[in-house]
CSV table of C-alpha atoms and ligand atoms in Angstrom, one decimal:
chain,number,residue,atom,x,y,z
A,1,MET,CA,-142.0,121.0,59.3
A,2,ALA,CA,-138.9,118.5,60.0
A,3,ARG,CA,-135.7,120.0,61.5
A,4,LYS,CA,-132.7,120.9,59.7
A,5,PRO,CA,-130.1,118.5,60.8
A,6,GLY,CA,-127.7,119.6,63.2
A,7,SER,CA,-130.0,122.2,64.7
A,8,PHE,CA,-131.7,122.2,67.8
A,9,ALA,CA,-134.5,124.3,69.9
A,10,VAL,CA,-134.7,126.2,72.6
A,11,HIS,CA,-138.7,126.4,74.4
A,12,THR,CA,-140.3,129.2,75.6
A,13,ALA,CA,-143.5,129.5,77.4
A,14,LEU,CA,-143.7,133.5,77.6
A,15,LEU,CA,-141.4,135.4,75.3
A,16,PHE,CA,-141.2,139.5,74.7
A,17,ASP,CA,-140.5,139.8,71.1
A,18,PRO,CA,-138.9,143.5,70.9
A,19,LYS,CA,-140.2,144.1,66.9
A,20,GLN,CA,-143.7,143.7,68.0
A,21,LYS,CA,-143.3,144.7,71.3
A,22,ALA,CA,-145.5,142.1,72.4
A,23,TRP,CA,-145.2,139.2,75.1
A,24,LEU,CA,-145.7,135.8,73.2
A,25,ARG,CA,-146.8,132.6,74.6
A,26,ASN,CA,-145.3,129.1,73.5
A,27,VAL,CA,-142.8,129.9,71.2
A,28,SER,CA,-140.1,127.9,70.1
A,29,ILE,CA,-136.6,128.9,68.1
A,30,GLU,CA,-134.5,126.5,66.1
A,31,ILE,CA,-131.0,127.5,66.1
A,32,ASN,CA,-128.5,126.5,63.3
A,33,PRO,CA,-125.4,126.0,65.2
A,34,THR,CA,-123.1,126.2,62.2
A,35,THR,CA,-124.0,129.4,61.3
A,36,GLY,CA,-124.9,130.8,64.9
A,37,ALA,CA,-128.1,132.1,63.5
A,38,ILE,CA,-132.1,131.6,64.0
A,39,ALA,CA,-133.3,129.0,61.5
A,40,ARG,CA,-137.3,129.3,62.8
A,41,VAL,CA,-139.8,130.7,65.0
A,42,VAL,CA,-142.5,128.3,65.5
A,43,THR,CA,-145.4,129.0,68.1
A,44,ARG,CA,-146.8,125.9,69.6
A,45,SER,CA,-150.3,125.0,69.9
A,46,SER,CA,-149.5,124.6,73.9
A,47,PRO,CA,-147.0,124.9,76.4
A,48,ASP,CA,-146.8,121.2,76.2
A,49,LEU,CA,-143.4,119.7,74.6
A,50,PRO,CA,-142.8,116.5,72.8
A,51,SER,CA,-141.6,113.6,75.2
A,52,PRO,CA,-138.8,112.7,75.0
A,53,LEU,CA,-137.2,115.9,73.9
A,54,PRO,CA,-134.0,116.1,71.7
A,55,PRO,CA,-131.2,115.7,74.5
A,56,GLN,CA,-129.6,119.0,72.7
A,57,ASP,CA,-132.6,121.0,73.1
A,58,ILE,CA,-133.0,123.6,75.9
A,59,ASP,CA,-135.9,124.0,77.9
A,60,LEU,CA,-137.0,127.3,78.8
A,61,ARG,CA,-140.1,127.4,80.1
A,62,ASN,CA,-139.7,128.2,83.3
A,63,LYS,CA,-138.2,131.3,82.5
A,64,VAL,CA,-139.2,134.8,80.8
A,65,VAL,CA,-137.2,134.6,77.8
A,66,LEU,CA,-135.4,138.0,75.9
A,67,PRO,CA,-133.2,138.6,72.9
A,68,GLY,CA,-129.8,139.3,74.2
A,69,PHE,CA,-129.6,142.8,75.6
A,70,VAL,CA,-127.3,145.8,73.3
A,71,ASP,CA,-125.8,148.2,75.6
A,72,SER,CA,-125.4,151.1,73.3
A,73,HIS,CA,-122.7,153.0,75.0
A,74,THR,CA,-119.7,151.5,76.9
A,75,HIS,CA,-116.1,151.7,77.4
A,76,ILE,CA,-114.7,148.2,77.8
A,77,PHE,CA,-111.6,149.4,78.6
A,78,LEU,CA,-113.0,151.5,81.7
A,79,HIS,CA,-113.8,150.4,85.3
A,80,ALA,CA,-115.8,152.0,88.0
A,81,TYR,CA,-114.9,155.8,88.5
A,82,ALA,CA,-115.5,155.3,92.2
A,83,GLU,CA,-112.7,152.8,92.0
A,84,ARG,CA,-110.0,155.1,90.0
A,85,PRO,CA,-110.8,158.4,88.4
A,86,ALA,CA,-110.9,157.8,84.6
A,87,THR,CA,-107.9,160.5,83.7
A,88,GLN,CA,-105.8,157.9,86.3
A,89,GLN,CA,-106.9,155.1,84.3
A,90,MET,CA,-106.0,156.8,81.1
A,91,ARG,CA,-102.9,158.3,82.6
A,92,ASP,CA,-101.2,155.7,84.4
A,93,GLN,CA,-102.6,151.8,84.1
A,94,SER,CA,-100.4,149.9,81.7
A,95,LEU,CA,-102.0,148.6,78.6
A,96,VAL,CA,-101.9,145.0,80.2
A,97,GLU,CA,-104.0,145.9,83.2
A,98,ARG,CA,-106.2,147.6,80.7
A,99,THR,CA,-106.8,145.3,78.4
A,100,VAL,CA,-106.6,141.9,81.4
A,101,ARG,CA,-109.5,144.4,82.9
A,102,ALA,CA,-111.4,144.7,79.6
A,103,ALA,CA,-111.0,140.8,79.3
A,104,ASN,CA,-112.9,140.8,82.5
A,105,HIS,CA,-115.4,143.2,81.6
A,106,ALA,CA,-116.3,141.7,78.5
A,107,ARG,CA,-117.0,138.2,80.4
A,108,ALA,CA,-119.2,140.0,83.1
A,109,ALA,CA,-121.1,142.1,80.7
A,110,LEU,CA,-122.0,138.5,78.4
A,111,LEU,CA,-123.0,136.7,81.9
A,112,ALA,CA,-125.4,139.3,82.7
A,113,GLY,CA,-126.9,139.0,79.2
A,114,TYR,CA,-125.4,142.1,77.4
A,115,THR,CA,-124.7,139.7,74.0
A,116,THR,CA,-123.7,143.3,72.5
A,117,TYR,CA,-121.7,146.4,72.9
A,118,ARG,CA,-121.8,149.8,70.8
A,119,ASP,CA,-118.3,150.9,72.5
A,120,LEU,CA,-117.3,154.5,72.4
A,121,GLY,CA,-113.8,155.0,72.8
A,122,THR,CA,-110.9,153.5,74.1
A,123,GLU,CA,-110.5,156.6,76.3
A,124,ALA,CA,-106.7,156.5,75.4
A,125,LEU,CA,-105.9,153.1,74.1
A,126,GLY,CA,-105.7,153.7,70.7
A,127,ASN,CA,-107.7,151.4,68.3
A,128,ALA,CA,-107.3,148.3,71.2
A,129,ASP,CA,-110.6,147.8,71.0
A,130,ALA,CA,-110.6,146.8,67.3
A,131,ASN,CA,-108.4,144.4,68.3
A,132,LEU,CA,-110.6,143.4,71.4
A,133,ARG,CA,-113.2,142.8,69.4
A,134,ASP,CA,-111.6,140.8,66.9
A,135,CYS,CA,-109.9,138.5,70.0
A,136,ILE,CA,-113.9,137.9,70.9
A,137,ASN,CA,-114.7,137.1,67.7
A,138,ARG,CA,-112.1,134.7,67.1
A,139,GLY,CA,-113.3,132.9,70.3
A,140,LEU,CA,-110.1,133.7,72.2
A,141,ILE,CA,-112.4,134.7,75.1
A,142,PRO,CA,-116.1,135.7,75.9
A,143,GLY,CA,-117.8,138.5,75.8
A,144,PRO,CA,-120.2,140.5,73.8
A,145,ARG,CA,-120.3,141.2,69.9
A,146,LEU,CA,-118.4,144.4,70.0
A,147,PHE,CA,-118.9,147.4,67.6
A,148,VAL,CA,-116.0,150.0,68.4
A,149,ALA,CA,-115.3,153.4,67.9
A,150,THR,CA,-111.6,153.3,68.2
A,151,GLU,CA,-110.9,157.0,69.2
A,152,ALA,CA,-113.5,159.6,69.5
A,153,LEU,CA,-113.0,162.7,67.3
A,154,ALA,CA,-112.6,166.1,69.3
A,155,SER,CA,-111.2,169.2,68.1
A,156,SER,CA,-107.7,170.8,69.2
A,157,GLY,CA,-107.5,171.1,72.9
A,158,SER,CA,-110.6,170.0,73.7
A,159,TYR,CA,-111.0,166.3,75.0
A,160,GLU,CA,-107.4,166.0,76.3
A,161,ILE,CA,-105.7,165.0,79.3
A,162,ARG,CA,-104.8,167.9,81.2
A,163,VAL,CA,-101.7,168.1,83.4
A,164,GLU,CA,-100.7,171.3,85.5
A,165,ASN,CA,-96.8,171.0,84.6
A,166,LYS,CA,-97.1,171.8,81.0
A,167,VAL,CA,-93.4,172.0,81.1
A,168,GLY,CA,-93.4,168.9,81.6
A,169,LEU,CA,-89.2,167.5,81.3
A,170,GLY,CA,-89.9,165.4,78.8
A,171,LEU,CA,-93.4,163.8,80.5
A,172,THR,CA,-96.1,162.9,77.8
A,173,VAL,CA,-99.2,161.7,78.4
A,174,PRO,CA,-101.5,159.8,76.0
A,175,ARG,CA,-104.4,161.1,74.0
A,176,ALA,CA,-107.7,160.6,74.7
A,177,ALA,CA,-109.1,161.6,71.2
A,178,ASP,CA,-107.9,161.9,67.8
A,179,ALA,CA,-107.7,165.7,67.9
A,180,CYS,CA,-109.1,167.5,64.0
A,181,ASP,CA,-109.9,170.8,62.6
A,182,GLY,CA,-111.7,172.1,60.1
A,183,VAL,CA,-113.7,170.5,57.2
A,184,SER,CA,-111.0,168.6,55.4
A,185,GLY,CA,-109.4,168.2,59.0
A,186,VAL,CA,-112.2,166.3,60.1
A,187,ARG,CA,-112.8,163.9,56.6
A,188,ALA,CA,-109.0,163.3,57.3
A,189,ALA,CA,-109.6,161.8,60.6
A,190,VAL,CA,-113.0,159.8,59.9
A,191,ARG,CA,-110.9,158.0,57.2
A,192,ARG,CA,-108.5,157.3,60.0
A,193,ARG,CA,-110.9,155.9,62.7
A,194,VAL,CA,-112.2,154.1,59.3
A,195,GLY,CA,-108.4,152.7,58.9
A,196,ASP,CA,-108.0,151.7,62.4
A,197,GLY,CA,-111.1,149.3,62.2
A,198,ALA,CA,-113.9,151.4,63.7
A,199,ASP,CA,-117.4,150.7,63.4
A,200,VAL,CA,-118.9,153.6,64.2
A,201,ILE,CA,-117.7,157.3,64.3
A,202,LYS,CA,-118.1,159.2,67.8
A,203,PHE,CA,-117.3,162.6,67.9
A,204,TYR,CA,-117.4,165.2,70.9
A,205,ALA,CA,-120.4,167.8,69.7
A,206,ASP,CA,-119.3,169.8,72.8
A,207,TYR,CA,-117.3,169.4,76.2
A,208,ARG,CA,-116.9,171.2,79.2
A,209,ARG,CA,-113.5,172.4,77.4
A,210,LYS,CA,-112.5,174.9,80.5
A,211,VAL,CA,-111.9,171.9,82.5
A,212,MET,CA,-108.0,172.9,84.1
A,213,ARG,CA,-109.3,176.9,84.6
A,214,TRP,CA,-110.2,176.5,88.3
A,215,PRO,CA,-108.4,172.8,88.2
A,216,ASN,CA,-107.4,171.0,91.8
A,217,ASP,CA,-110.8,172.5,94.0
A,218,ILE,CA,-113.3,172.0,91.7
A,219,GLU,CA,-112.2,169.2,89.6
A,220,SER,CA,-110.4,167.0,91.5
A,221,GLY,CA,-110.8,167.7,94.8
A,222,ASP,CA,-107.5,168.6,96.1
A,223,GLY,CA,-106.9,169.0,99.7
A,224,PRO,CA,-105.8,171.7,101.9
A,225,GLY,CA,-102.6,173.6,100.9
A,226,ASN,CA,-103.3,173.2,97.0
A,227,ARG,CA,-106.5,174.9,96.6
A,228,ILE,CA,-107.9,178.0,94.6
A,229,LEU,CA,-108.8,180.2,97.3
A,230,PHE,CA,-111.9,181.9,95.4
A,231,PRO,CA,-113.3,179.7,92.4
A,232,PRO,CA,-116.5,181.2,90.8
A,233,ASP,CA,-119.6,180.0,92.5
A,234,ASN,CA,-121.4,179.5,89.5
A,235,LYS,CA,-121.3,176.0,88.7
A,236,LYS,CA,-122.5,176.2,85.2
A,237,ALA,CA,-120.3,179.4,84.6
A,238,ARG,CA,-116.8,177.6,85.5
A,239,ASN,CA,-117.2,174.9,83.2
A,240,PRO,CA,-120.2,175.0,80.8
A,241,ALA,CA,-120.3,172.5,77.8
A,242,VAL,CA,-119.4,174.0,74.7
A,243,PRO,CA,-119.4,172.9,70.6
A,244,LEU,CA,-116.3,171.7,69.7
A,245,PHE,CA,-117.1,171.9,66.2
A,246,SER,CA,-118.5,174.0,64.0
A,247,GLN,CA,-121.7,172.8,61.9
A,248,GLU,CA,-120.1,172.4,58.9
A,249,GLU,CA,-117.4,169.9,60.3
A,250,MET,CA,-120.3,168.0,61.6
A,251,ASN,CA,-121.9,168.2,59.0
A,252,ALA,CA,-118.2,166.9,56.9
A,253,ILE,CA,-117.9,164.1,59.7
A,254,VAL,CA,-121.5,162.7,58.9
A,255,GLY,CA,-120.9,163.1,55.4
A,256,GLU,CA,-117.4,161.2,55.5
A,257,ALA,CA,-119.0,158.7,57.6
A,258,ALA,CA,-121.8,157.9,54.9
A,259,LEU,CA,-118.8,157.3,52.4
A,260,ALA,CA,-117.6,154.6,54.9
A,261,GLN,CA,-121.4,153.3,55.4
A,262,LEU,CA,-120.9,153.5,59.1
A,263,PRO,CA,-123.0,155.3,62.0
A,264,VAL,CA,-121.9,158.2,63.7
A,265,ALA,CA,-122.4,158.7,67.7
A,266,ALA,CA,-122.2,162.4,69.0
A,267,HIS,CA,-121.1,163.2,72.6
A,268,ALA,CA,-123.4,166.3,74.1
A,269,GLY,CA,-124.0,167.2,77.2
A,270,GLU,CA,-125.7,170.3,76.2
A,271,THR,CA,-128.9,170.8,74.1
A,272,ARG,CA,-127.1,173.2,71.9
A,273,ALA,CA,-124.6,171.0,70.4
A,274,ALA,CA,-127.1,168.0,70.1
A,275,LEU,CA,-129.2,170.4,68.2
A,276,MET,CA,-126.2,171.0,65.8
A,277,ALA,CA,-125.7,167.3,66.0
A,278,SER,CA,-128.9,166.2,65.2
A,279,MET,CA,-129.4,168.6,62.5
A,280,ALA,CA,-126.2,167.2,60.9
A,281,GLY,CA,-127.7,164.0,60.6
A,282,VAL,CA,-125.9,162.0,63.4
A,283,ASN,CA,-127.3,158.4,64.3
A,284,THR,CA,-127.2,159.2,67.9
A,285,ILE,CA,-126.8,161.3,70.5
A,286,GLU,CA,-125.4,160.4,73.8
A,287,HIS,CA,-126.4,162.3,77.1
A,288,ILE,CA,-127.8,165.4,77.2
A,289,PHE,CA,-127.7,166.6,80.9
A,290,GLU,CA,-128.7,170.3,80.9
A,291,ASP,CA,-130.5,172.3,79.0
A,292,THR,CA,-128.9,176.2,79.6
A,293,GLY,CA,-129.9,177.7,76.2
A,294,GLY,CA,-133.7,176.4,76.5
A,295,LEU,CA,-133.7,174.1,73.3
A,296,LEU,CA,-134.7,171.1,74.4
A,297,ASP,CA,-138.3,171.1,72.6
A,298,ARG,CA,-137.0,172.2,69.3
A,299,LEU,CA,-134.3,169.8,70.0
A,300,PHE,CA,-136.9,166.8,70.4
A,301,GLU,CA,-139.0,167.8,67.6
A,302,GLU,CA,-135.8,167.8,65.2
A,303,MET,CA,-134.9,164.3,66.6
A,304,LYS,CA,-138.1,162.7,66.2
A,305,GLU,CA,-138.6,164.4,62.7
A,306,ARG,CA,-134.9,162.9,61.3
A,307,GLY,CA,-135.5,159.6,63.4
A,308,THR,CA,-132.4,160.5,65.6
A,309,VAL,CA,-131.8,157.9,68.4
A,310,TRP,CA,-131.4,159.7,72.1
A,311,VAL,CA,-128.7,157.5,74.2
A,312,PRO,CA,-129.4,159.1,77.3
A,313,THR,CA,-127.1,157.3,79.6
A,314,LEU,CA,-129.3,157.9,82.8
A,315,ALA,CA,-127.0,155.4,84.9
A,316,THR,CA,-123.9,157.6,84.6
A,317,ALA,CA,-125.8,160.7,84.9
A,318,GLU,CA,-127.1,158.4,88.7
A,319,ILE,CA,-123.8,157.9,89.6
A,320,ALA,CA,-121.7,161.4,88.3
A,321,THR,CA,-124.2,164.5,88.2
A,322,THR,CA,-125.8,166.2,90.9
A,323,ASP,CA,-129.3,165.3,91.7
A,324,GLU,CA,-130.6,168.3,90.4
A,325,ILE,CA,-129.3,167.1,87.1
A,326,TYR,CA,-129.9,163.5,87.4
A,327,ARG,CA,-134.0,164.2,88.3
A,328,TRP,CA,-134.0,166.5,85.2
A,329,CYS,CA,-132.6,164.0,83.2
A,330,LYS,CA,-135.5,161.7,84.3
A,331,ALA,CA,-137.8,164.4,83.5
A,332,ALA,CA,-136.0,164.7,80.0
A,333,VAL,CA,-136.2,161.2,78.6
A,334,LYS,CA,-139.7,160.3,80.1
A,335,LYS,CA,-141.0,164.0,77.9
A,336,ALA,CA,-139.2,162.5,75.2
A,337,HIS,CA,-140.3,159.0,75.1
A,338,ASP,CA,-144.0,160.4,75.3
A,339,GLN,CA,-143.3,163.1,72.6
A,340,GLY,CA,-141.6,160.3,70.1
A,341,VAL,CA,-138.2,160.6,70.2
A,342,LEU,CA,-136.4,156.8,70.0
A,343,LEU,CA,-134.4,155.9,73.1
A,344,ALA,CA,-131.2,153.8,73.1
A,345,ALA,CA,-130.3,152.0,76.6
A,346,GLY,CA,-126.9,152.4,77.1
A,347,GLY,CA,-125.0,153.4,80.4
A,348,ASP,CA,-122.0,154.6,79.3
A,349,THR,CA,-121.2,151.7,81.3
A,350,GLY,CA,-117.4,151.6,82.4
A,351,THR,CA,-118.1,154.7,84.7
A,352,PHE,CA,-119.8,151.8,86.8
A,353,ASN,CA,-118.6,148.4,86.4
A,354,HIS,CA,-119.6,146.3,83.4
A,355,GLY,CA,-122.3,143.7,84.4
A,356,LEU,CA,-124.3,146.1,86.1
A,357,ASN,CA,-125.3,147.4,83.0
A,358,ALA,CA,-129.0,146.6,83.4
A,359,ARG,CA,-129.2,149.7,85.4
A,360,GLU,CA,-129.8,151.9,82.3
A,361,MET,CA,-133.2,150.2,81.5
A,362,GLU,CA,-134.2,150.1,85.0
A,363,ILE,CA,-134.0,153.8,85.6
A,364,MET,CA,-135.9,154.7,82.5
A,365,VAL,CA,-138.4,152.3,84.4
A,366,GLU,CA,-138.5,154.5,87.2
A,367,SER,CA,-138.7,157.7,85.0
A,368,GLY,CA,-142.0,156.4,83.8
A,369,ILE,CA,-141.4,154.6,80.8
A,370,PRO,CA,-143.2,151.7,80.2
A,371,VAL,CA,-141.2,148.2,80.5
A,372,GLU,CA,-141.7,146.8,77.1
A,373,ASP,CA,-140.1,150.3,75.9
A,374,ALA,CA,-137.6,150.2,78.2
A,375,LEU,CA,-137.1,146.4,76.9
A,376,VAL,CA,-137.5,148.1,73.1
A,377,ALA,CA,-134.1,150.4,74.2
A,378,GLY,CA,-132.1,147.7,75.4
A,379,THR,CA,-132.7,145.1,72.4
A,380,ILE,CA,-133.7,146.3,68.9
A,381,ARG,CA,-133.4,150.0,69.4
A,382,GLY,CA,-129.6,149.1,69.8
A,383,TRP,CA,-129.4,147.3,66.9
A,384,ALA,CA,-130.5,150.6,65.3
A,385,ALA,CA,-128.0,152.6,67.2
A,386,CYS,CA,-125.2,150.2,65.9
A,387,GLY,CA,-126.4,151.1,62.1
A,388,LYS,CA,-129.0,148.6,61.3
A,389,ASP,CA,-127.9,146.5,58.6
A,390,GLN,CA,-124.9,148.6,57.7
A,391,CYS,CA,-123.4,146.5,60.8
A,392,GLY,CA,-123.3,143.3,58.7
A,393,PHE,CA,-125.9,141.9,61.6
A,394,ARG,CA,-129.5,141.6,62.7
A,395,PHE,CA,-130.1,141.0,66.5
A,396,GLY,CA,-132.7,142.1,69.3
A,397,TRP,CA,-135.5,140.4,68.2
A,398,PHE,CA,-136.2,136.9,67.2
A,399,GLU,CA,-136.7,136.3,63.4
A,400,GLU,CA,-135.2,133.7,60.7
A,401,GLY,CA,-131.4,134.7,60.1
A,402,ASN,CA,-131.0,136.9,63.2
A,403,ARG,CA,-127.9,136.1,65.5
A,404,ALA,CA,-129.1,133.4,67.9
A,405,ASP,CA,-128.7,135.4,70.7
A,406,ILE,CA,-131.2,134.5,73.5
A,407,ILE,CA,-131.5,135.4,77.2
A,408,ALA,CA,-133.7,134.0,80.0
A,409,LEU,CA,-134.7,135.8,83.3
A,410,ASP,CA,-135.8,134.1,86.5
A,411,THR,CA,-138.7,136.7,87.1
A,412,ASP,CA,-141.3,138.6,85.0
A,413,PRO,CA,-140.0,142.7,84.6
A,414,ARG,CA,-143.7,143.9,84.8
A,415,GLU,CA,-143.7,142.5,88.1
A,416,ASP,CA,-140.2,142.3,89.7
A,417,ALA,CA,-138.2,145.8,89.4
A,418,ARG,CA,-135.1,144.1,89.7
A,419,ALA,CA,-136.0,141.0,87.1
A,420,LEU,CA,-133.5,142.5,84.8
A,421,ARG,CA,-130.5,141.9,87.0
A,422,ARG,CA,-131.5,138.0,87.4
A,423,VAL,CA,-130.5,136.9,83.9
A,424,SER,CA,-129.9,133.0,84.5
A,425,PHE,CA,-129.2,131.7,80.6
A,426,VAL,CA,-127.1,133.5,78.4
A,427,MET,CA,-126.8,132.3,74.7
A,428,LYS,CA,-125.2,134.2,71.8
A,429,ASP,CA,-124.5,133.3,68.5
A,430,GLY,CA,-126.2,129.8,69.4
A,431,ARG,CA,-123.7,129.0,71.8
A,432,VAL,CA,-124.8,128.9,75.8
A,433,TRP,CA,-122.7,131.0,78.0
A,434,LYS,CA,-124.5,130.8,80.8
A,435,ARG,CA,-127.2,128.0,82.3
A,436,ASP,CA,-129.1,127.6,85.2
A,437,GLY,CA,-127.6,130.7,86.7
A,438,MET,CA,-124.1,129.3,86.3
A,439,PRO,CA,-121.2,130.0,83.5
A,440,VAL,CA,-120.8,127.5,81.2
A,441,ASP,CA,-117.3,126.2,80.6
A,442,MET,CA,-116.2,129.0,79.1
A,443,ILE,CA,-113.0,128.8,76.9
A,444,SER,CA,-111.0,125.3,75.3
A,445,VAL,CA,-108.0,124.8,76.9
A,446,PRO,CA,-105.5,122.5,75.2
A,447,GLN,CA,-105.9,118.5,75.2
A,448,TRP,CA,-103.2,116.0,75.5
A,449,PRO,CA,-102.7,114.0,72.5
A,450,ALA,CA,-105.0,110.6,72.7
A,451,GLU,CA,-103.4,108.0,75.4
A,452,GLU,CA,-101.9,105.5,72.9
A,453,GLU,CA,-99.7,108.3,71.3
A,454,ASP,CA,-96.0,107.6,72.0
A,455,LEU,CA,-94.7,110.8,73.1
A,456,SER,CA,-91.3,108.9,74.6
A,457,ARG,CA,-87.6,110.2,73.9
A,458,ASP,CA,-87.0,107.5,72.3
A,459,GLY,CA,-87.7,109.5,68.9
A,460,SER,CA,-90.9,107.3,67.8
A,461,SER,CA,-93.1,110.8,68.7
A,462,SER,CA,-95.3,111.5,66.1
A,463,GLN,CA,-95.7,114.8,67.2
A,464,GLY,CA,-91.8,115.6,68.0
A,465,TRP,CA,-92.8,117.3,71.1
A,466,PHE,CA,-89.6,116.5,72.7
A,467,GLU,CA,-87.3,117.3,70.2
A,468,VAL,CA,-84.3,119.2,71.3
A,469,PRO,CA,-83.0,121.2,68.3
A,470,SER,CA,-79.5,120.8,67.0
B,1,LIG,ZN1,-119.1,157.8,76.8
């Protein structure tokens, strides 16, 4: 079958297709550069290619080819907490600094093979994520395809930046969530998010809302002279994650999002709120770091039955929780996988730096999950987390009409535990951003007019560049 005019092809020898969960040999992918979509997927009869190859074709036969990765839980406006705590980033950094950082984050993520981000909240920057998404879509900066939450929903007095000086002397802090209460209140909040440009609705099903009860010693580690002398020594009792919404409110959030045809993500640190969120019908549950109520088995049954996707954010558990909690998370993820709970890979990226996103899939494998299932969690399952066809695109596997998001690894992840770090080719929407391990010329810059054009001041300039307004 002849190629369509203007199309080009990517030729592979070894490719992983997450939809079939299979390693395929000798596949060529024809791409329509006008639509940025896959035009055709063809299996060749041999590893060989016709000679000479059309010059625009790309030969990736010495690499391991995958669909572009999807990170299902990111914060494009945050950088590593180890560099600066989240509260300080939200409270103290300017809009300009956070935006410039976000542009760098987007580039780093794309070059690491991440062609899609489900970005779950700006963290005190309103709906700037929707603006950033549109900048990327307009081609102003390189970056993943963003699906954004704008502000997360939380009930009053829960997910907010705390300061001890409540008197304040006129000091205000930015809000970290869209606070809402009651069935009509949460419905109104979902409508505000839709109006602000959200692609996904995120709400806090629970939170450690007693942060600030014993503020300094425990939460911010203030030094001698500013300590509370006798804080409670039970870590869980001091600050448990407790539900922020009633079942009726969670049901209303999901119901209102359904009217807007948007998926819903629920933050849940504990199994109790996770169970409530799953029963409300959310698409994904984020985190789950503890099971103090002993509800894990029931939760997994519920999630499996409903097809609720779990985004366990293991990479942030690794850096931001205790060894005990991290071990619990890895065991829980393995158990969930074995019981048939759907998993998507999302690192809560931003708590550690963008570009290191693949750590989430690595930890899944270290937890005992087969590499193929980790790759599914990092590709097609991410599409599911974005709402499947509700998101308006298809990506995460190879099929006609899908976005031409194609990446290549230098080594085989079945043999090399660090293979997912070795992304040497990146294509998004049919455009190459990385080749042979090097970033490709990123963004066009203004071009001088052709030499023959007269740019002198004598009035003959065709563009009037030097005309001085009278
Ligand atoms: Zn998060």
